[in-house]
Short mmCIF file of C-alpha atoms and ligand atoms in Angstrom, two decimals:
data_model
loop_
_atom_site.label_atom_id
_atom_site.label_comp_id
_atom_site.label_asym_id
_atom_site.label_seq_id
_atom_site.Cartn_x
_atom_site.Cartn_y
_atom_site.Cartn_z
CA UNK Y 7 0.00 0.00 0.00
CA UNK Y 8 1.42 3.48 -0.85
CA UNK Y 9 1.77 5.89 1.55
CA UNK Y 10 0.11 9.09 1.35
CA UNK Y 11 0.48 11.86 3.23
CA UNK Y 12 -3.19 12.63 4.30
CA UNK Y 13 -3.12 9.20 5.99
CA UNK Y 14 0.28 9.92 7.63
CA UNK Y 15 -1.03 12.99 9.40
CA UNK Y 16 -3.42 10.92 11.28
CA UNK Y 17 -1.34 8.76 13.34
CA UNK Y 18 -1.38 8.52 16.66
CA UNK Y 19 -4.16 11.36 16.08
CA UNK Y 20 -6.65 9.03 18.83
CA UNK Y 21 -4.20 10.39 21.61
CA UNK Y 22 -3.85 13.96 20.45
CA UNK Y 23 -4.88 16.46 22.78
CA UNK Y 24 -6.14 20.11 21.01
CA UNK Y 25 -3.64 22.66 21.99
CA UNK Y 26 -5.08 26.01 23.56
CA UNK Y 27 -2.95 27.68 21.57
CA UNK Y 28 -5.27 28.27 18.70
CA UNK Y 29 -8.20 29.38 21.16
CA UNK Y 30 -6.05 32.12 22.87
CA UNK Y 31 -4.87 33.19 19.22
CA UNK Y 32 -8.83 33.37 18.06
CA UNK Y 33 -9.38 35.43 20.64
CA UNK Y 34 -6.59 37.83 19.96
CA UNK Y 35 -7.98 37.87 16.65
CA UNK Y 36 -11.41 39.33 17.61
CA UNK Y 37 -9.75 42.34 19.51
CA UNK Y 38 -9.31 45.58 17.62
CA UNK Y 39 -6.18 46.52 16.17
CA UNK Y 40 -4.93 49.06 19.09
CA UNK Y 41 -6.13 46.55 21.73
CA UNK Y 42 -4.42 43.96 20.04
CA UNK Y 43 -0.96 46.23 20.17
CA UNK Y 44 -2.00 46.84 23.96
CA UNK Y 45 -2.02 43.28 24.45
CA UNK Y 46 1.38 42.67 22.90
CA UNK Y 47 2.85 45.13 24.76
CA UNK Y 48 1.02 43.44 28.04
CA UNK Y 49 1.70 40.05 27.34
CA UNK Y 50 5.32 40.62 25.78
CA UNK Y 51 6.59 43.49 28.66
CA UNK Y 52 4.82 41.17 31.48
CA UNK Y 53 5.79 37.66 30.35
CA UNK Y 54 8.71 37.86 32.72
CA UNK Y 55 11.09 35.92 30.46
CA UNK Y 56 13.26 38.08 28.05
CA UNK Y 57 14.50 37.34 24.71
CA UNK Y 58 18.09 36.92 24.68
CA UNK Y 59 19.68 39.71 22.48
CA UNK Y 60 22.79 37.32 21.50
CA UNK Y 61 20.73 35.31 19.71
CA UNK Y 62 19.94 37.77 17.15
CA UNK Y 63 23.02 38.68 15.26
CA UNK Y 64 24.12 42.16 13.53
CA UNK Y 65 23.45 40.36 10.44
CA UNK Y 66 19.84 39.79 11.15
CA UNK Y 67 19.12 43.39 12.72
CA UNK Y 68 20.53 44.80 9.39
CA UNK Y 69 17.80 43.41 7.72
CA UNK Y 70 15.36 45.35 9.78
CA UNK Y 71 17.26 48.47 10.07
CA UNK Y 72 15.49 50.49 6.89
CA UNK Y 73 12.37 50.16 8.24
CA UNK Y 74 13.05 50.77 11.87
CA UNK Y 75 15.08 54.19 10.69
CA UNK Y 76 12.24 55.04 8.57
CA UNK Y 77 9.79 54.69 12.03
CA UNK Y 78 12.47 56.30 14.30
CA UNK Y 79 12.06 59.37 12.27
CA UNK Y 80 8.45 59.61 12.29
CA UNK Y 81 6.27 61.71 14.52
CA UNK Y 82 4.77 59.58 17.53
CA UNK Y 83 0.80 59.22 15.93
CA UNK Y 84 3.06 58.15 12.33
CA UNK Y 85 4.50 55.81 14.41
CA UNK Y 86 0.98 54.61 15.96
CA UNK Y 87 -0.19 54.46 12.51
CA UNK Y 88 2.23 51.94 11.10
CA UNK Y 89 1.45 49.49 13.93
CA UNK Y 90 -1.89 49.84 13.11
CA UNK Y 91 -0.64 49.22 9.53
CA UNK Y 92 0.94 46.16 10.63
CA UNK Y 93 -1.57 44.25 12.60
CA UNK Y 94 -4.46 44.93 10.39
CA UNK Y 95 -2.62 43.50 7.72
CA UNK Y 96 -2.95 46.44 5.68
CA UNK Y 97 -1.34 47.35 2.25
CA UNK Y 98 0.60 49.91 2.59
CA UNK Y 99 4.88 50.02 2.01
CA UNK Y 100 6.20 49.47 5.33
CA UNK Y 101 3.91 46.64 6.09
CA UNK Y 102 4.27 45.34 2.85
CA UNK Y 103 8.08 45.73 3.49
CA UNK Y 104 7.13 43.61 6.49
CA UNK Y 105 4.94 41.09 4.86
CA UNK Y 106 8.22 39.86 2.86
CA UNK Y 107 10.53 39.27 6.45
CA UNK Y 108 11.43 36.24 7.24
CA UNK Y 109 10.05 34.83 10.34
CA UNK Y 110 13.37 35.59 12.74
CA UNK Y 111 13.05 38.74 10.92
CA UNK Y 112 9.96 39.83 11.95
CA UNK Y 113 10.66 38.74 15.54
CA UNK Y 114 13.81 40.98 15.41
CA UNK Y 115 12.34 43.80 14.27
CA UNK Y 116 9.45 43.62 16.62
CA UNK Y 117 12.16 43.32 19.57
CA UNK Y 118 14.07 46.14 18.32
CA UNK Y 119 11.08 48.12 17.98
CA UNK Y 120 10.17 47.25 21.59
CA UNK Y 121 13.65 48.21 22.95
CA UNK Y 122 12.61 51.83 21.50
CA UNK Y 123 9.24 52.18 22.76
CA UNK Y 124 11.06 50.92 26.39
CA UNK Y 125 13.48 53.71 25.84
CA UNK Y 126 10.51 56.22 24.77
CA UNK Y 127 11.99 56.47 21.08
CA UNK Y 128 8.51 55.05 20.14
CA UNK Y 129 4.89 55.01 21.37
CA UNK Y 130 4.13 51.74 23.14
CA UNK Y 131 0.43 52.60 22.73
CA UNK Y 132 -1.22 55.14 21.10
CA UNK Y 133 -2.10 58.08 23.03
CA UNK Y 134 -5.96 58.57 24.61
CA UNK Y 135 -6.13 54.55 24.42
CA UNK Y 136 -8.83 53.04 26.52
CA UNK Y 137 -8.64 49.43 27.01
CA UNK Y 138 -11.30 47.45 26.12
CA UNK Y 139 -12.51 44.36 28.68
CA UNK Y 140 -11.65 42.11 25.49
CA UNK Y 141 -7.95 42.30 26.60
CA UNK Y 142 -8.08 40.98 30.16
CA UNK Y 143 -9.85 37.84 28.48
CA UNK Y 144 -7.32 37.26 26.16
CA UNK Y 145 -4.73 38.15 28.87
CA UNK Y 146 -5.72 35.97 31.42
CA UNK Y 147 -6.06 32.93 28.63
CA UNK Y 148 -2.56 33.61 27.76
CA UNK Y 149 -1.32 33.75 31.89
CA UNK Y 150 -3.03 29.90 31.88
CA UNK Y 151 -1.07 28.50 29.43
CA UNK Y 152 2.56 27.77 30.40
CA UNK Y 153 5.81 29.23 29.10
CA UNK Y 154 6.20 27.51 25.72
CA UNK Y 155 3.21 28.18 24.42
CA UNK Y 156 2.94 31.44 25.60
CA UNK Y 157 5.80 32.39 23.49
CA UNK Y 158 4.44 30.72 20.55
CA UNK Y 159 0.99 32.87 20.94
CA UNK Y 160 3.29 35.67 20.54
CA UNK Y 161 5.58 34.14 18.00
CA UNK Y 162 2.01 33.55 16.13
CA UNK Y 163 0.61 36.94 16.03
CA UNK Y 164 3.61 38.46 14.84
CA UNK Y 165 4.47 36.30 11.83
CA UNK Y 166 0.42 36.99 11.12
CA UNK Y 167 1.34 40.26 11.29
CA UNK Y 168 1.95 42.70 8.00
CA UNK Y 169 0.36 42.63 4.44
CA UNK Y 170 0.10 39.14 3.38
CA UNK Y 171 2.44 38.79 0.79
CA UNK Y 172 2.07 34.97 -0.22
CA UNK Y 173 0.22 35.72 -3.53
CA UNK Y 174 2.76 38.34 -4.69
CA UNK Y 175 5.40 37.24 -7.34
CA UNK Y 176 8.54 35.87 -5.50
CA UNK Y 177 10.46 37.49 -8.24
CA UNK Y 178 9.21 41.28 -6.51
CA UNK Y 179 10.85 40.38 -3.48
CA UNK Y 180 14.13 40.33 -2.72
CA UNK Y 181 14.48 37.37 -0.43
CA UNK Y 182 17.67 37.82 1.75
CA UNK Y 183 19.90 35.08 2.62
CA UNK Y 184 19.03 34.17 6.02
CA UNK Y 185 21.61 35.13 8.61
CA UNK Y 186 22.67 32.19 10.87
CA UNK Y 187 21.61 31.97 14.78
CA UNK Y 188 24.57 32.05 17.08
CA UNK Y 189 24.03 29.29 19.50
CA UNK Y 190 23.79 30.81 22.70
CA UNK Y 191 24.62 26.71 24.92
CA UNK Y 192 26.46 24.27 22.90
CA UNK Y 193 24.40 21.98 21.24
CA UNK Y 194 23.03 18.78 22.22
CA UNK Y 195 25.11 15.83 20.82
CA UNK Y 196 24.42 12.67 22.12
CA UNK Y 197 21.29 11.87 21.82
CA UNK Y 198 19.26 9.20 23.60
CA UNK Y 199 15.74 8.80 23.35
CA UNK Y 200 13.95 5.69 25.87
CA UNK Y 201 11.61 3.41 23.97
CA UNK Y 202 13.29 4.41 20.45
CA UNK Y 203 16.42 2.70 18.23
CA UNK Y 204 15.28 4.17 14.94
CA UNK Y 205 18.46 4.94 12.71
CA UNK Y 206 16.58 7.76 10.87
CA UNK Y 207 14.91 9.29 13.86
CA UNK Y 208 17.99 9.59 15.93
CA UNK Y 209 20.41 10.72 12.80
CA UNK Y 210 17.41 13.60 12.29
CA UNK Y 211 17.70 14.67 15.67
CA UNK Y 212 21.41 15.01 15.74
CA UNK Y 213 21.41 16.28 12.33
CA UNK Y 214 18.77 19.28 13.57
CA UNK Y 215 20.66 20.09 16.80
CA UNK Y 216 24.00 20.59 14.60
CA UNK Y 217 21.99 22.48 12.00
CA UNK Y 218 22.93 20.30 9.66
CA UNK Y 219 19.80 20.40 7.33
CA UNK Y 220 21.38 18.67 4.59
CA UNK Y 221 22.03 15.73 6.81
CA UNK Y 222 18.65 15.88 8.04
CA UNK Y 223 16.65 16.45 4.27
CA UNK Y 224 18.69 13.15 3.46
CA UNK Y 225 16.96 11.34 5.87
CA UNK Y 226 13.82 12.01 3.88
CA UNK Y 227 12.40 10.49 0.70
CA UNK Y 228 11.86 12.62 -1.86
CA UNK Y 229 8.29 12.71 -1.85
CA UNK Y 230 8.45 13.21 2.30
CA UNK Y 231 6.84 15.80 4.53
CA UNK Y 232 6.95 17.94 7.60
CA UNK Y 233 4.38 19.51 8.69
CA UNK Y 234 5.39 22.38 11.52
CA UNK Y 235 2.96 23.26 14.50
CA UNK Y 236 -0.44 24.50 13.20
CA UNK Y 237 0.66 24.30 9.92
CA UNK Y 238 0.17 22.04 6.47
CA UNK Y 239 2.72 19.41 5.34
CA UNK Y 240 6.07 20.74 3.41
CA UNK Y 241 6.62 18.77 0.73
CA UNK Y 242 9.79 17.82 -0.68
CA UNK Y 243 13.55 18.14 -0.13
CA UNK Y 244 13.73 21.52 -1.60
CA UNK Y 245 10.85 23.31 0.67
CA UNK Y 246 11.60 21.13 3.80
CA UNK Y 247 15.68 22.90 3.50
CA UNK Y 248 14.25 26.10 2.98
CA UNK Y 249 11.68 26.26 5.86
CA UNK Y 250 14.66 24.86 7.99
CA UNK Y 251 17.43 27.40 7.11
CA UNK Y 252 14.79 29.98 7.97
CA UNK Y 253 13.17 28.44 11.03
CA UNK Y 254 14.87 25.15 12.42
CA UNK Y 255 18.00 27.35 13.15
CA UNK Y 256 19.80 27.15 16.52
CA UNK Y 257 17.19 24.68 18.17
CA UNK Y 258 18.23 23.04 21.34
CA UNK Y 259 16.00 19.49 20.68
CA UNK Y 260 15.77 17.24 23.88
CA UNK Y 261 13.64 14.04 23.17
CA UNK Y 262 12.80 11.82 25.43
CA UNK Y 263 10.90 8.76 25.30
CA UNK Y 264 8.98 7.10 22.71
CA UNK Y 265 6.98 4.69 21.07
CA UNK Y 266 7.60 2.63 17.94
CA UNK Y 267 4.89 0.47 16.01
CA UNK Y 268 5.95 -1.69 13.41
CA UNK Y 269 3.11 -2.29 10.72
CA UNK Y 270 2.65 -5.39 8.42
CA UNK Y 271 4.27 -3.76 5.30
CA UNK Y 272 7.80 -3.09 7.55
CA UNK Y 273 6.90 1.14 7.43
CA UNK Y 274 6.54 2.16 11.54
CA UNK Y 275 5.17 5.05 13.14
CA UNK Y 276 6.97 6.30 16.26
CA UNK Y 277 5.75 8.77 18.53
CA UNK Y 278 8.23 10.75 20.65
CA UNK Y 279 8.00 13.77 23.36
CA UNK Y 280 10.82 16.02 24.75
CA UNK Y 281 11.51 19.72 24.93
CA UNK Y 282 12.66 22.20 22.63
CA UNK Y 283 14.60 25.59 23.25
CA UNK Y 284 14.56 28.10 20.53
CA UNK Y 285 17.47 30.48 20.39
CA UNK Y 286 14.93 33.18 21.59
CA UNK Y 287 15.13 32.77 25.06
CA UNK Y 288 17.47 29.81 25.07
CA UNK Y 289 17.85 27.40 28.46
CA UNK Y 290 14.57 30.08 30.41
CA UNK Y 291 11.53 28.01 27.93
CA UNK Y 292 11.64 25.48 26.95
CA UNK Y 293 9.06 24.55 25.07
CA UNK Y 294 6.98 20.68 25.20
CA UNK Y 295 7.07 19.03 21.97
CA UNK Y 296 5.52 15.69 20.48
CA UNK Y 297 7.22 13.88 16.80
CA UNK Y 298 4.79 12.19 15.62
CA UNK Y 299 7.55 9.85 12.30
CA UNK Y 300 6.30 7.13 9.41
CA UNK Y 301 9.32 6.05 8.49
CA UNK Y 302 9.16 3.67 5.01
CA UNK Y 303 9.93 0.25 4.73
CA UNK Y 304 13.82 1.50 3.47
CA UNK Y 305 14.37 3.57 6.95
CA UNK Y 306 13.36 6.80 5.45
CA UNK Y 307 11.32 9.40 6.70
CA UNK Y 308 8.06 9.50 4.69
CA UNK Y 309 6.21 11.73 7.27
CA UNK Y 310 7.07 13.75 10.59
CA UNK Y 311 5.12 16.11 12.05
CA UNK Y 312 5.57 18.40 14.98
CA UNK Y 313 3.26 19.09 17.36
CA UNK Y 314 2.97 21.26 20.53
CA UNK Y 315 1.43 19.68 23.47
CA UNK Y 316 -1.49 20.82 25.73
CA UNK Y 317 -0.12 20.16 29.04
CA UNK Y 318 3.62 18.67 30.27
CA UNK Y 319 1.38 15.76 31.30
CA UNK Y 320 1.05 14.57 27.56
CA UNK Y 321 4.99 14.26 27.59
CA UNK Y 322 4.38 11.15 29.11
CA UNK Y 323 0.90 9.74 27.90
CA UNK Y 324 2.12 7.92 24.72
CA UNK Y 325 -0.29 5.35 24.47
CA UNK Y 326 -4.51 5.94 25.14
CA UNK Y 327 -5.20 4.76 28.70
O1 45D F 428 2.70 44.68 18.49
O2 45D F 428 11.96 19.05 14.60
C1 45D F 428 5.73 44.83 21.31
C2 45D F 428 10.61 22.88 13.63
C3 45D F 428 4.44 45.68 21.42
C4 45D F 428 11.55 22.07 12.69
C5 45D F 428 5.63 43.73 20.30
C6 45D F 428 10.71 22.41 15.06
C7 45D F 428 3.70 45.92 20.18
C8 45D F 428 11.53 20.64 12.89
C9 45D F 428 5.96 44.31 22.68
C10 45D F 428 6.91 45.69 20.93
C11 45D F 428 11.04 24.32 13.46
C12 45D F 428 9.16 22.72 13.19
C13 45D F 428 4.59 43.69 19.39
C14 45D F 428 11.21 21.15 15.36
C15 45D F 428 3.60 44.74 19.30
C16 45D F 428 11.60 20.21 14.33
C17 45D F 428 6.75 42.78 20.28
C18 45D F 428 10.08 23.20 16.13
C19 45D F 428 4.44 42.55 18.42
C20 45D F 428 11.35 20.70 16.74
C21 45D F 428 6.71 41.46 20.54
C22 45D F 428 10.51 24.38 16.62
C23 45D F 428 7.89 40.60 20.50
C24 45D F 428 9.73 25.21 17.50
C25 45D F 428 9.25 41.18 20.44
C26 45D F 428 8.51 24.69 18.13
C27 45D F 428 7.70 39.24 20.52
C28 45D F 428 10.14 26.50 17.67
C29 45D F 428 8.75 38.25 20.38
C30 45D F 428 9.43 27.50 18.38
C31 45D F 428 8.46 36.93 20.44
C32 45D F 428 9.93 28.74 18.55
C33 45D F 428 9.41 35.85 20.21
C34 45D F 428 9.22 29.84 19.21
C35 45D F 428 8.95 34.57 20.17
C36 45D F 428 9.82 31.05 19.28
C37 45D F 428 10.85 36.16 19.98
C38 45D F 428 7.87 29.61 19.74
C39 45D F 428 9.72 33.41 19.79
C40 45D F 428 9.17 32.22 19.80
#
């Protein structure tokens, strides 16, 4: 029987727990655009775990730097209005400017940004703003979930952020080359995961934590997939090393037990938990991660996808009870 990917993403799927992640973002979603900057500000300034500026890089700030001169110089209700601009999505320059960042791009620029407004160089909020109750709804859903997913709420919103740029030409933007993420704790090398002896599921996680995507993307068969947290499948060698040069970068990936069933045709699924620290905030979150692999009859990795968990509990709930 062939494998196909729609079948892959559905293993293990009678032990997967939804993620409150997606709720707290919905509700994000229904504030208006200056309570939504209020609650960035809030949730971000309040979180009580900072980013770690190492991580960053000159290289990657550079990136950012024309548009946070261009704000810099504006008056503080310009300023204002090219948040606004931002989180409504809207089409103008600077958030179309925006729209093309990568990922760590938009993260950096939103932390340099808030290192301004926290030295007054920029208006945290815009003046005469009254908050609405919406916001201590959406705050107090984002104080109940724990630290990892609390930085991927925020992580969320901002790469939502900016005028959607997907359907443009890719030949109008100018894609930079992605700077590389200085690893702020050495990497983990040896890696042992109890429960699991799977060649290609052990070479992918020491591949990852060396950043060694081409390692890892050879672990794959050409027609395999990864599909990220909340996201569809990538599809193929080519996309899978692009998404990881731009996201997988600097990753601290601790499994650490799983399960491995071997089907009739010699493919197995294996489901593994552990944590994950992004170069963000480094060893402070780390963040509670389930594999789910379908690895072919050859060794190779048809299928893995990535999943965040709902509680530190389902770290250790591999099997329905
Ligand atoms: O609007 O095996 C202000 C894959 C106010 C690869 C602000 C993976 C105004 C394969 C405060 C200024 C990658 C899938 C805003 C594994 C305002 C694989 C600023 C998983 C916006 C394991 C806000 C990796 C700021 C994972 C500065 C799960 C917010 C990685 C900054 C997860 C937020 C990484 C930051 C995460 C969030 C990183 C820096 C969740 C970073 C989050």
């Amino acid at each position: 029987m062939a494998l196909t990917i729609e079948s892959a993403q559905n293993i293990f799927s009678n032990i997967q727990v939804p993620s409150p992640i997606p709720a707290t973002i919905a509700l994000f979603d229904q504030l208006g655009v200056d309570d939504q900057l209020a609650y960035l500000w809030y949730a971000y300034t309040e979180m009580g775990r900072t980013i770690t500026p190492a991580a960053l890089g000159a290289a990657r700030l550079q990136l950012a730097e024309g548009l946070l001169n261009q704000i810099k110089q504006m008056s503080k209700e310009e300023q204002t209005q090219v948040m606004r601009e931002l989180a409504s999505r809207a089409d103008s320059p600077i958030s179309r400017s925006y729209g093309f960042f990568s990922v760590n791009t938009k993260l950096a620029f939103w932390y340099e940004l808030g290192e301004l407004m926290k030295q007054g160089v920029v208006a945290p909020i815009p003046s005469g703003y009254q908050m609405s109750p919406g916001v201590k709804v959406v705050l107090e859903a984002t104080q109940k979930l724990d630290e990892g997913q609390q930085i991927t709420v925020l992580r969320n919103t901002v790469v939502d952020m900016g005028f959607d740029t997907s359907a443009l030409s890719p030949s109008s933007s100018k894609a930079a080359a992605e700077p590389a993420f200085k690893r702020s704790t050495p990497s983990v090398t040896s890696v042992k995961i109890e429960g699991i002896t799977e060649p290609a599921v052990i070479g992918y996680i020491e591949a990852m934590n060396a950043d060694n995507f081409d390692a890892a993307i050879n672990l794959f068969t050409t027609d395999g997939a990864l599909q990220p947290p909340f996201q569809k499948p990538i599809v193929g060698h080519e996309a899978i090393a692009k998404y990881m040069r731009e996201e997988a970068q600097g990753l601290n990936i601790m499994p650490q037990q799983g399960i491995c069933d071997v089907l009739a045709d010699g493919s197995k699924q294996l489901k593994i938990t552990g944590v994950v620290q992004t170069p963000w905030f480094g060893v402070t979150v780390g963040m509670n991660i389930a594999w789910r692999f379908l690895i072919n009859p050859q060794g190779k990795i048809f299928f893995v996808a990535i999943d965040m968990l709902a509680s530190p509990q389902e770290l250790m709930n591999l099997r329905p009870v």
